[in-house]
Coordinates of C-alpha atoms and ligand atoms in Angstrom, one line a residue:
M1 CA 137.4 81.7 48.4
A2 CA 137.5 78.1 46.6
G3 CA 140.2 75.7 47.1
K4 CA 143.0 75.6 49.3
R5 CA 142.7 78.0 51.7
K6 CA 145.5 80.5 53.0
I7 CA 145.1 82.1 55.8
L8 CA 148.2 84.5 56.6
I9 CA 148.5 85.6 60.2
V10 CA 151.4 89.2 60.4
G11 CA 152.7 89.1 63.7
G12 CA 154.3 86.8 66.3
G13 CA 153.3 88.4 69.7
S14 CA 150.7 86.6 72.0
A15 CA 148.2 87.6 69.6
G16 CA 149.8 86.0 66.2
W17 CA 150.4 82.9 67.9
L18 CA 147.0 82.4 70.3
T19 CA 145.2 83.4 66.8
A20 CA 147.1 80.8 65.1
A21 CA 147.3 77.9 67.5
Y22 CA 143.2 78.5 67.9
L23 CA 142.5 78.5 64.5
A24 CA 145.0 75.5 63.7
K25 CA 142.8 74.0 66.3
A26 CA 139.3 75.1 65.3
L27 CA 140.0 74.1 61.9
G28 CA 141.7 71.1 62.1
V29 CA 144.5 72.0 60.2
A30 CA 147.1 69.2 61.2
E31 CA 144.4 67.0 59.8
R32 CA 143.0 68.1 56.6
A33 CA 145.2 69.9 53.8
A34 CA 142.5 72.0 53.0
I35 CA 143.5 74.9 55.0
E36 CA 147.0 76.0 55.2
I37 CA 148.2 78.6 58.3
T38 CA 151.4 80.8 58.4
V39 CA 152.6 83.4 60.8
L40 CA 155.1 86.2 59.4
E41 CA 157.4 87.6 62.1
S42 CA 159.6 89.9 62.3
P43 CA 162.4 89.2 65.4
E44 CA 164.0 92.5 64.8
I45 CA 161.2 94.4 65.7
G46 CA 159.9 92.0 68.5
I47 CA 156.9 92.0 70.9
I48 CA 155.4 93.9 73.3
G49 CA 156.2 91.6 76.1
V50 CA 153.6 93.0 78.7
G51 CA 150.6 91.8 79.8
E52 CA 151.1 89.6 83.0
G53 CA 147.1 89.4 84.4
T54 CA 144.8 87.3 82.6
F55 CA 141.0 86.6 82.8
P56 CA 139.6 82.6 83.6
T57 CA 138.4 82.1 79.9
I58 CA 142.3 81.8 79.5
R59 CA 141.7 78.4 81.3
S60 CA 139.2 77.0 78.7
T61 CA 141.5 78.2 75.3
L62 CA 144.8 76.5 76.7
K63 CA 142.5 73.4 77.3
F64 CA 141.2 73.8 73.7
L65 CA 144.4 74.2 72.6
G66 CA 145.7 71.0 74.5
I67 CA 148.4 72.6 76.9
D68 CA 148.7 70.5 80.2
E69 CA 148.2 72.9 82.9
T70 CA 151.5 71.9 85.1
Q71 CA 153.4 72.6 81.9
F72 CA 151.9 76.2 81.4
L73 CA 152.7 76.4 84.9
R74 CA 156.3 75.6 84.6
A75 CA 157.0 77.4 80.9
T76 CA 155.4 80.6 81.9
A77 CA 156.4 81.1 85.4
A78 CA 152.9 81.7 86.2
T79 CA 151.4 82.1 89.3
F80 CA 147.3 82.0 90.2
K81 CA 145.2 84.7 90.1
Q82 CA 142.0 85.0 91.8
G83 CA 140.8 88.9 91.0
V84 CA 142.4 92.2 91.3
R85 CA 142.6 94.3 95.1
F86 CA 141.9 97.7 94.4
D87 CA 143.7 99.8 97.2
D88 CA 142.9 103.5 97.6
W89 CA 140.5 103.9 95.1
L90 CA 137.8 105.2 96.9
H91 CA 139.9 108.0 98.6
A92 CA 143.6 108.7 99.4
P93 CA 145.1 107.3 102.3
E94 CA 144.5 109.7 105.3
A95 CA 145.9 110.0 108.6
G96 CA 146.5 105.7 108.6
R97 CA 143.2 105.0 107.2
R98 CA 143.0 103.5 103.7
H99 CA 140.1 101.7 101.5
R100 CA 140.8 98.5 99.8
Y101 CA 138.3 96.5 98.3
L102 CA 138.6 92.9 96.1
H103 CA 136.9 91.9 92.8
P104 CA 137.1 88.4 92.7
F105 CA 136.2 86.1 89.8
E106 CA 133.5 83.9 91.6
A107 CA 130.4 84.8 91.5
P108 CA 128.3 85.6 94.8
F109 CA 126.9 82.8 96.9
Q110 CA 123.6 81.9 95.8
T111 CA 121.0 79.2 96.2
D112 CA 118.0 78.1 94.1
G113 CA 116.0 80.6 96.3
M114 CA 118.1 83.1 97.9
N115 CA 120.5 85.5 96.2
L116 CA 122.0 87.3 98.5
V117 CA 123.0 90.8 97.4
P118 CA 119.3 92.7 98.0
Y119 CA 119.9 91.4 101.7
W120 CA 123.3 92.8 102.4
L121 CA 121.7 96.4 100.7
L122 CA 119.1 96.1 103.4
Q123 CA 121.9 96.1 105.9
E124 CA 123.5 98.8 107.8
P125 CA 126.4 100.4 105.7
A126 CA 128.5 101.5 108.9
T127 CA 128.6 98.1 110.7
R128 CA 127.9 95.5 107.8
T129 CA 130.8 93.2 105.8
P130 CA 132.4 94.6 103.0
F131 CA 130.3 93.1 100.1
A132 CA 133.3 90.6 98.4
E133 CA 133.6 89.2 102.0
A134 CA 130.2 89.0 102.8
V135 CA 129.3 87.1 99.6
T136 CA 132.1 84.7 98.4
I137 CA 134.6 82.7 100.1
Q138 CA 136.8 83.2 97.9
S139 CA 138.0 87.1 99.6
Q140 CA 139.2 85.5 102.7
V141 CA 141.2 82.6 100.4
A142 CA 142.6 85.6 98.6
A143 CA 143.3 87.5 101.7
E144 CA 145.3 84.7 103.2
R145 CA 147.1 84.1 100.6
R146 CA 145.9 80.8 99.8
A147 CA 145.9 79.1 96.6
P148 CA 142.5 78.3 94.8
K149 CA 142.9 74.6 94.2
R150 CA 145.0 71.7 96.2
T151 CA 147.7 70.2 94.4
N152 CA 145.7 66.8 93.4
E153 CA 143.3 68.5 91.4
S154 CA 142.6 68.2 87.7
G155 CA 144.4 70.7 85.1
Y156 CA 142.1 73.8 84.9
G157 CA 139.9 72.7 87.4
G158 CA 139.1 73.4 91.4
P159 CA 136.8 74.4 93.8
L160 CA 136.8 78.9 93.0
S161 CA 137.3 80.4 89.9
Y162 CA 140.8 81.6 88.9
A163 CA 143.1 83.1 86.2
Y164 CA 146.7 83.2 85.8
H165 CA 149.8 86.0 86.6
F166 CA 152.4 84.7 83.5
D167 CA 155.5 86.0 82.2
A168 CA 154.2 87.2 78.5
R169 CA 157.5 86.5 76.5
K170 CA 157.4 83.2 77.9
L171 CA 153.6 82.3 77.0
A172 CA 154.0 83.7 73.2
T173 CA 156.7 81.3 73.2
L174 CA 155.1 78.1 74.4
I175 CA 152.0 79.0 72.3
Q176 CA 154.2 79.5 69.3
E177 CA 155.9 75.9 69.9
R178 CA 152.1 74.4 70.1
A179 CA 150.8 76.3 67.3
V180 CA 153.7 74.8 64.8
A181 CA 152.7 71.1 66.6
L182 CA 149.0 71.9 65.5
G183 CA 150.4 72.2 62.0
V184 CA 151.5 76.2 61.9
Q185 CA 154.1 77.4 59.2
H186 CA 156.5 79.9 60.4
L187 CA 158.1 82.5 58.6
R188 CA 160.7 85.1 59.7
G189 CA 160.5 87.9 57.9
L190 CA 159.8 91.7 58.0
L191 CA 156.8 93.1 56.1
T192 CA 157.5 95.9 53.8
G193 CA 154.9 96.4 51.5
V194 CA 151.2 95.3 50.8
E195 CA 149.7 95.6 47.4
L196 CA 145.3 96.0 47.3
D197 CA 144.0 94.5 44.6
P198 CA 141.3 97.1 42.6
D199 CA 138.8 96.2 44.9
G200 CA 140.8 97.5 48.0
A201 CA 141.1 93.9 49.1
I202 CA 144.5 92.9 49.7
A203 CA 146.5 91.5 46.8
H204 CA 149.7 90.0 48.5
I205 CA 152.1 91.2 51.2
V206 CA 155.8 91.4 50.6
S207 CA 158.7 90.7 52.8
R208 CA 161.9 91.3 52.9
E209 CA 163.1 88.0 52.9
Q210 CA 160.3 86.1 51.8
G211 CA 159.1 88.0 48.8
A212 CA 155.4 88.4 47.9
L213 CA 153.2 85.8 49.8
E214 CA 149.1 85.6 49.2
A215 CA 146.2 84.5 51.1
D216 CA 142.8 84.2 51.6
L217 CA 142.7 85.8 54.4
F218 CA 145.1 88.0 55.9
V219 CA 145.1 88.5 59.7
D220 CA 147.1 91.6 61.1
C221 CA 148.6 90.9 64.4
T222 CA 151.6 93.5 64.1
G223 CA 150.9 95.0 67.5
F224 CA 150.1 99.1 67.8
R225 CA 152.0 99.0 63.9
A226 CA 148.9 98.2 62.6
E227 CA 150.6 97.9 59.2
L228 CA 147.8 95.9 57.3
I229 CA 144.3 96.9 59.0
G230 CA 145.8 100.6 59.8
E231 CA 148.5 101.5 57.5
A232 CA 147.5 99.5 54.4
L233 CA 143.8 99.7 54.5
G234 CA 143.4 102.8 56.5
A235 CA 140.6 101.6 59.1
R236 CA 139.7 104.1 61.3
F237 CA 140.9 104.4 64.8
H238 CA 138.2 105.2 67.6
S239 CA 139.6 107.1 70.6
V240 CA 138.5 106.4 73.9
R241 CA 140.4 108.9 75.6
D242 CA 137.3 111.0 76.5
H243 CA 136.3 108.5 79.0
L244 CA 139.3 106.9 79.9
F245 CA 142.3 109.3 80.7
T246 CA 145.2 106.6 81.5
D247 CA 147.5 106.8 77.9
R248 CA 151.1 105.8 79.6
A249 CA 152.6 102.8 81.5
L250 CA 156.2 103.0 83.1
A251 CA 157.1 99.0 83.9
C252 CA 159.5 97.1 85.6
K253 CA 160.1 94.1 87.4
V254 CA 161.8 93.2 90.9
P255 CA 162.9 90.4 92.6
H256 CA 160.6 89.0 95.6
E257 CA 161.8 90.5 99.0
R258 CA 163.2 86.8 100.1
A259 CA 162.9 83.9 97.8
D260 CA 160.3 82.6 100.2
A261 CA 157.9 85.4 100.4
P262 CA 154.3 85.1 100.2
I263 CA 153.0 85.4 96.5
E264 CA 149.6 87.3 96.4
S265 CA 147.0 85.5 94.4
V266 CA 145.3 88.5 93.3
T267 CA 146.4 91.9 91.0
I268 CA 147.1 94.8 93.4
A269 CA 145.5 98.0 91.6
T270 CA 146.8 100.8 94.1
A271 CA 145.3 104.5 93.2
H272 CA 148.0 107.2 92.5
E273 CA 147.4 110.9 92.1
A274 CA 146.5 110.3 88.4
G275 CA 146.3 106.7 87.2
W276 CA 146.9 103.7 89.6
T277 CA 150.2 100.9 90.1
W278 CA 149.7 97.1 89.1
D279 CA 151.5 94.9 91.0
I280 CA 151.8 91.0 89.9
G281 CA 153.6 88.1 92.0
L282 CA 155.1 85.9 89.3
E283 CA 156.9 83.1 90.4
G284 CA 160.5 84.5 90.2
A285 CA 160.0 88.1 90.5
R286 CA 157.4 91.3 90.7
G287 CA 155.9 92.8 87.7
I288 CA 155.4 96.7 88.5
G289 CA 154.0 99.0 86.5
C290 CA 152.7 102.5 87.3
V291 CA 149.5 103.7 84.6
Y292 CA 148.9 107.6 84.5
S293 CA 147.6 109.8 82.3
S294 CA 150.1 112.3 80.2
A295 CA 147.6 114.9 80.6
H296 CA 147.3 114.7 84.5
L297 CA 151.1 113.6 85.3
S298 CA 154.4 114.2 84.1
D299 CA 156.7 111.3 82.7
A300 CA 159.0 112.4 85.7
R301 CA 156.5 112.3 88.7
A302 CA 155.4 108.8 87.5
A303 CA 158.7 107.7 87.9
E304 CA 158.9 109.0 91.4
L305 CA 155.8 107.4 91.9
L306 CA 157.0 104.1 90.8
R307 CA 159.9 104.5 92.6
D308 CA 158.1 105.4 96.1
Y309 CA 155.9 102.1 95.3
V310 CA 158.9 99.9 95.0
G311 CA 160.7 101.3 97.6
H312 CA 164.2 102.0 95.6
D313 CA 165.6 102.5 92.0
D314 CA 167.4 99.5 91.5
F315 CA 165.5 98.6 88.5
A316 CA 165.1 100.0 84.7
A317 CA 161.7 100.8 83.8
R318 CA 160.4 100.6 80.3
S319 CA 157.8 103.3 79.4
I320 CA 154.6 102.1 76.8
P321 CA 152.6 105.1 75.6
F322 CA 149.0 103.8 74.0
E323 CA 146.0 105.6 72.6
P324 CA 142.9 103.8 74.5
G325 CA 140.3 102.6 72.1
Y326 CA 139.8 100.4 69.1
R327 CA 138.8 100.2 65.1
P328 CA 135.0 99.7 64.5
Q329 CA 135.9 98.0 61.5
Q330 CA 138.2 95.4 62.6
W331 CA 137.6 93.2 59.8
V332 CA 137.9 95.0 56.3
K333 CA 137.9 92.9 52.7
N334 CA 140.0 90.1 53.4
C335 CA 142.0 91.0 56.3
V336 CA 140.7 91.1 60.3
A337 CA 142.9 92.4 63.0
V338 CA 143.6 90.6 66.2
G339 CA 145.2 92.2 69.4
L340 CA 146.4 95.5 69.9
S341 CA 146.6 96.1 66.5
A342 CA 142.4 96.1 66.6
G343 CA 142.6 98.4 69.8
F344 CA 143.6 98.4 73.5
L345 CA 141.8 99.2 76.9
E346 CA 144.2 100.3 79.6
P347 CA 145.0 96.7 81.6
L348 CA 143.1 97.4 84.8
E349 CA 141.2 94.3 84.7
S350 CA 143.8 92.7 81.9
T351 CA 141.2 92.7 78.8
G352 CA 143.7 92.1 76.3
V353 CA 144.1 88.4 76.2
V354 CA 140.5 88.1 76.8
L355 CA 139.7 90.0 73.4
I356 CA 142.3 87.6 71.5
E357 CA 140.3 85.0 72.9
A358 CA 136.9 86.4 71.9
A359 CA 138.2 87.5 68.3
A360 CA 140.2 83.9 67.6
D361 CA 137.0 82.4 68.6
M362 CA 134.4 84.1 66.4
I363 CA 136.9 84.0 63.4
A364 CA 137.1 80.2 63.3
E365 CA 132.8 80.3 64.0
L366 CA 132.8 83.2 61.1
F367 CA 135.4 82.1 58.9
P368 CA 134.1 81.8 55.3
H369 CA 135.0 78.5 54.0
S370 CA 133.5 79.4 50.8
G371 CA 131.5 82.3 49.9
P372 CA 131.6 85.9 50.4
V373 CA 133.5 87.5 53.6
E374 CA 131.3 90.8 54.0
A375 CA 128.7 89.0 55.8
P376 CA 131.3 87.4 58.8
A377 CA 133.2 90.6 58.5
R378 CA 129.8 93.0 59.2
R379 CA 128.5 91.0 62.2
F380 CA 132.6 90.7 63.5
N381 CA 133.0 94.1 63.7
A382 CA 129.3 94.8 65.4
L383 CA 130.0 92.2 67.8
M384 CA 133.4 93.3 68.7
T385 CA 132.5 97.0 69.1
A386 CA 130.2 95.8 71.4
R387 CA 132.2 94.3 73.1
Y388 CA 134.9 97.3 73.5
D389 CA 132.4 99.6 74.2
N390 CA 131.3 97.5 77.4
I391 CA 134.8 96.8 78.7
V392 CA 135.0 100.4 78.3
H393 CA 131.9 101.0 80.5
F394 CA 133.0 98.5 83.0
L395 CA 136.7 100.2 83.1
K396 CA 135.2 103.6 83.8
L397 CA 132.9 102.5 86.1
H398 CA 136.2 101.9 88.7
Y399 CA 137.1 105.4 88.3
C400 CA 134.1 107.4 88.5
L401 CA 132.9 106.3 91.6
S402 CA 136.1 107.8 93.5
R403 CA 135.8 110.3 95.8
R404 CA 139.5 111.4 95.5
S405 CA 140.3 115.3 95.1
E406 CA 142.9 115.4 92.7
P407 CA 141.8 117.0 88.9
F408 CA 142.5 113.5 87.8
W409 CA 139.8 111.6 89.6
R410 CA 137.2 115.0 89.6
D411 CA 137.5 114.8 85.7
N412 CA 136.8 111.0 85.5
A413 CA 133.9 111.6 88.0
D414 CA 132.7 114.2 86.2
P415 CA 129.5 113.1 84.5
S416 CA 130.3 114.9 81.0
S417 CA 133.2 111.9 80.8
I418 CA 130.5 109.2 81.6
P419 CA 129.1 107.2 78.5
E420 CA 125.6 107.8 78.2
R421 CA 124.5 104.0 78.8
L422 CA 126.6 104.0 81.8
R423 CA 125.2 107.4 83.6
E424 CA 122.0 105.8 82.6
L425 CA 122.4 102.4 84.3
L426 CA 123.9 103.9 87.4
G427 CA 120.8 105.9 87.7
E428 CA 118.7 102.6 88.0
W429 CA 121.2 100.7 90.1
R430 CA 120.6 103.7 92.6
H431 CA 117.2 101.6 93.3
R432 CA 118.2 97.6 92.3
P433 CA 121.5 96.2 92.2
P434 CA 122.9 95.3 88.8
N435 CA 120.7 91.8 86.9
R436 CA 121.5 89.9 84.6
F437 CA 119.0 91.9 81.6
D438 CA 121.2 95.1 82.1
F439 CA 123.7 93.0 79.6
V440 CA 124.0 91.1 76.3
I441 CA 125.5 88.2 77.8
D442 CA 127.4 87.5 74.3
L443 CA 128.8 90.4 73.9
E444 CA 130.1 90.8 77.9
T445 CA 133.5 89.9 79.0
F446 CA 132.1 90.8 82.9
A447 CA 128.8 89.5 83.8
F448 CA 126.4 91.9 86.0
F449 CA 128.0 90.5 89.4
N450 CA 131.3 92.0 88.2
Y451 CA 129.7 95.4 88.1
Q452 CA 128.4 94.8 91.9
Y453 CA 132.0 93.9 93.5
I454 CA 132.7 97.3 92.0
L455 CA 129.6 98.7 92.7
Y456 CA 129.4 97.8 96.3
G457 CA 133.6 97.6 96.9
M458 CA 133.0 101.7 95.7
E459 CA 130.5 101.8 98.1
Y460 CA 127.8 102.7 95.9
P461 CA 124.5 103.6 97.3
T462 CA 121.3 101.4 96.4
D463 CA 118.8 102.3 98.2
L464 CA 116.4 99.2 99.1
S465 CA 115.0 100.8 102.2
A466 CA 111.6 101.8 100.4
A467 CA 111.2 98.1 99.2
R468 CA 112.1 96.4 102.5
G469 CA 109.0 94.6 102.5
D470 CA 109.7 92.6 99.1
F471 CA 112.8 90.5 100.9
P472 CA 110.9 88.5 103.9
H473 CA 113.5 86.2 104.3
G474 CA 116.1 88.3 106.1
G475 CA 116.6 85.3 108.5
E476 CA 117.4 83.2 106.2
A477 CA 120.0 85.2 104.7
E478 CA 121.8 85.8 108.0
Q479 CA 122.2 82.0 108.1
L480 CA 123.4 82.2 104.8
F481 CA 126.1 85.4 105.1
A482 CA 126.8 82.7 108.6
R483 CA 127.5 79.6 105.8
V484 CA 129.9 81.8 103.9
R485 CA 132.3 83.0 106.4
S486 CA 132.6 79.5 108.2
F487 CA 133.1 77.9 104.2
G488 CA 135.7 80.4 103.8
T489 CA 137.4 79.9 107.0
Q490 CA 137.3 76.4 106.4
A491 CA 138.3 76.8 102.6
A492 CA 141.7 79.1 103.9
A493 CA 142.7 76.3 106.1
D494 CA 142.4 73.6 103.6
L495 CA 143.7 75.2 100.5
P496 CA 147.4 75.0 100.1
G497 CA 149.4 78.8 100.6
H498 CA 150.0 80.1 97.3
R499 CA 153.3 80.3 97.2
E500 CA 153.5 76.4 98.5
L501 CA 151.5 75.4 95.3
V502 CA 153.5 77.3 93.4
R503 CA 157.0 76.1 94.7
A504 CA 155.4 72.6 94.4
I505 CA 154.5 72.9 90.9
N506 CA 157.9 73.4 90.1
R507 CA 159.9 71.6 92.0
A508 CA 157.9 68.6 90.3
A509 CA 159.5 69.7 86.8
S510 CA 162.9 69.6 88.5
Ligands
LIG601 P1 153.2 92.0 70.0 O1 153.6 91.8 71.3 O2 153.5 93.7 69.7 O3 153.6 91.4 68.6 C1 153.3 92.3 67.7 C2 154.4 91.2 66.5 O4 154.0 91.8 64.9 C3 155.6 91.2 66.7 O5 155.9 90.0 66.4 C4 156.5 91.6 65.8 O6 157.8 91.4 65.3 C5 155.0 92.0 64.3 N1 155.4 92.6 63.8 C6 155.3 94.2 63.8 N2 155.3 94.9 62.3 C7 156.4 93.9 61.7 C8 156.5 94.1 60.0 N3 156.6 94.9 59.6 N4 156.8 92.9 59.6 C9 156.7 91.7 60.5 N5 156.6 91.4 62.1 C10 155.9 92.6 62.6 N6 146.7 92.6 78.1 C11 146.5 91.3 79.0 O7 145.8 90.6 79.0 N7 146.9 91.5 80.3 C12 147.6 92.6 81.0 O8 147.8 92.5 81.9 C13 147.8 93.3 79.8 N8 148.6 94.5 80.3 C14 149.0 95.6 79.4 C15 150.0 96.6 80.0 C16 150.2 97.3 79.1 C17 151.2 98.5 78.9 C18 150.0 97.2 77.5 C19 150.4 98.0 76.7 C20 149.3 95.8 77.6 C21 148.9 95.1 78.7 N9 148.1 94.2 77.6 C22 147.7 93.1 78.8 C23 147.9 93.8 75.9 C24 149.1 92.5 75.9 O9 150.2 93.4 76.2 C25 148.5 92.4 74.1 O10 147.6 92.3 74.1 C26 149.5 91.5 74.1 O11 150.2 91.2 74.2 C27 149.2 91.5 72.3 O12 150.5 92.0 72.0 P2 150.1 91.7 70.3 O13 150.6 90.4 69.7 O14 149.1 92.3 69.7 O15 151.2 92.9 69.9

């Protein structure tokens, strides 16, 4: 790469525009003439337009891009997300008895000298407070449908960690506007061909409307079509269907029951006989989708489950098939894939946008201003592969601890379907809780405490009884548990209702 560098991003979905905006900001495109970033997208193909849940990292990304939080919330019909509530994952509803647990974003409460987790593990399982409720005030705040912040709190800040639920199409439009303001050029056109040079790198691409387009770095954001990385360069797709069985979603939007109905500030993930259903409260509607394994459930039965969940059939549902997995080589020669062209793992923990953020950040850091591209490509591929593998482990954890009896759930609990590393960790976690040395933090989307919420939400038996003497501060721990309870009550009373905060934000706009 010498002289002026050109980055050509093909695809204008969330991946294309987020990557464009992030690179433009990080590489200072508006201030320097040395780098040019262009997005080519085909309006006739369109974007996938699903993906309503996010992860707290989105706050720093939006802030980095210079987007005002209130402007973002209004433009994307967004609401606040404080975590995911899992209903019926441990066992199916029986005789009116239902199991539920929360995976909140806030880490367990901890003081310098005191970690509450072992003391919770040493309490009597039949009578102790559920894990998330015992260790963080966010549980109570979310259960009472309160917002994670007050109206007067600064943008992207507040007392509790949070992310958002939003309309994915509106997000792509907002980020597009920001990217263009940051100096990104926008071309409309259909990619019809890719020419390779003798080394197998991309020489140029061909667009029906724009002709031949050259670049130093091509970014494939063409979604599941993977026009560059897959079709042209043949980068192998690694399926993880042996571990994660879901491969279809049936998605719809329905209005709230009443205009003033409370809005949940968590994603609700309700398990069904062969997968789960998402339920996301947006500003003007609920996004609902049935995720399932086509090997265990027919499309007709999935449609029935969705109808039963919604309570009527007055909606249009869209079927979205997907193959769970990723490409181990996401950066090949002068082409790097970001978004669905690089891979997709089911939406249970909303990792689609997180992976886009991670990839954009890494491309910006590893961008070969001059010199060869092979070393950054190797590094990128190793880091992204590790990230995907870790997410596979984390998602599998949700399924393999279930005691449900349907074939889908029994197959998920079969040890042969559990990745070896996760099996090893589960063995260790019988005797101690997950800790920060279990994971290489830099590669992680999910930290050890995220694992704790899933493990103990699913009643995993970490047995510390033989080591009871190693935890002599039971009295102090009890006081801290009581403080978490009373802070939770106070926070739920002090924070505004979620619907009220969303309404106040949008009312101020009109
Ligand atoms: P797309 O949105 O498909 O965009 C592809 C772009 O490439 C389009 O602009 C298209 O026009 C262009 N293109 C394609 N071919 C050509 C061509 N030949 N010429 C020119 N342009 C072309 N993520 C989350 O973070 N949270 C969630 O809750 C979540 N839920 C999901 C649920 C489901 C069922 C699915 C399938 C995904 C979900 N995701 C979620 C993932 C999320 O939707 C994607 O990561 C995100 O939308 C990025 O998509 P993309 O930009 O890679 O692809």
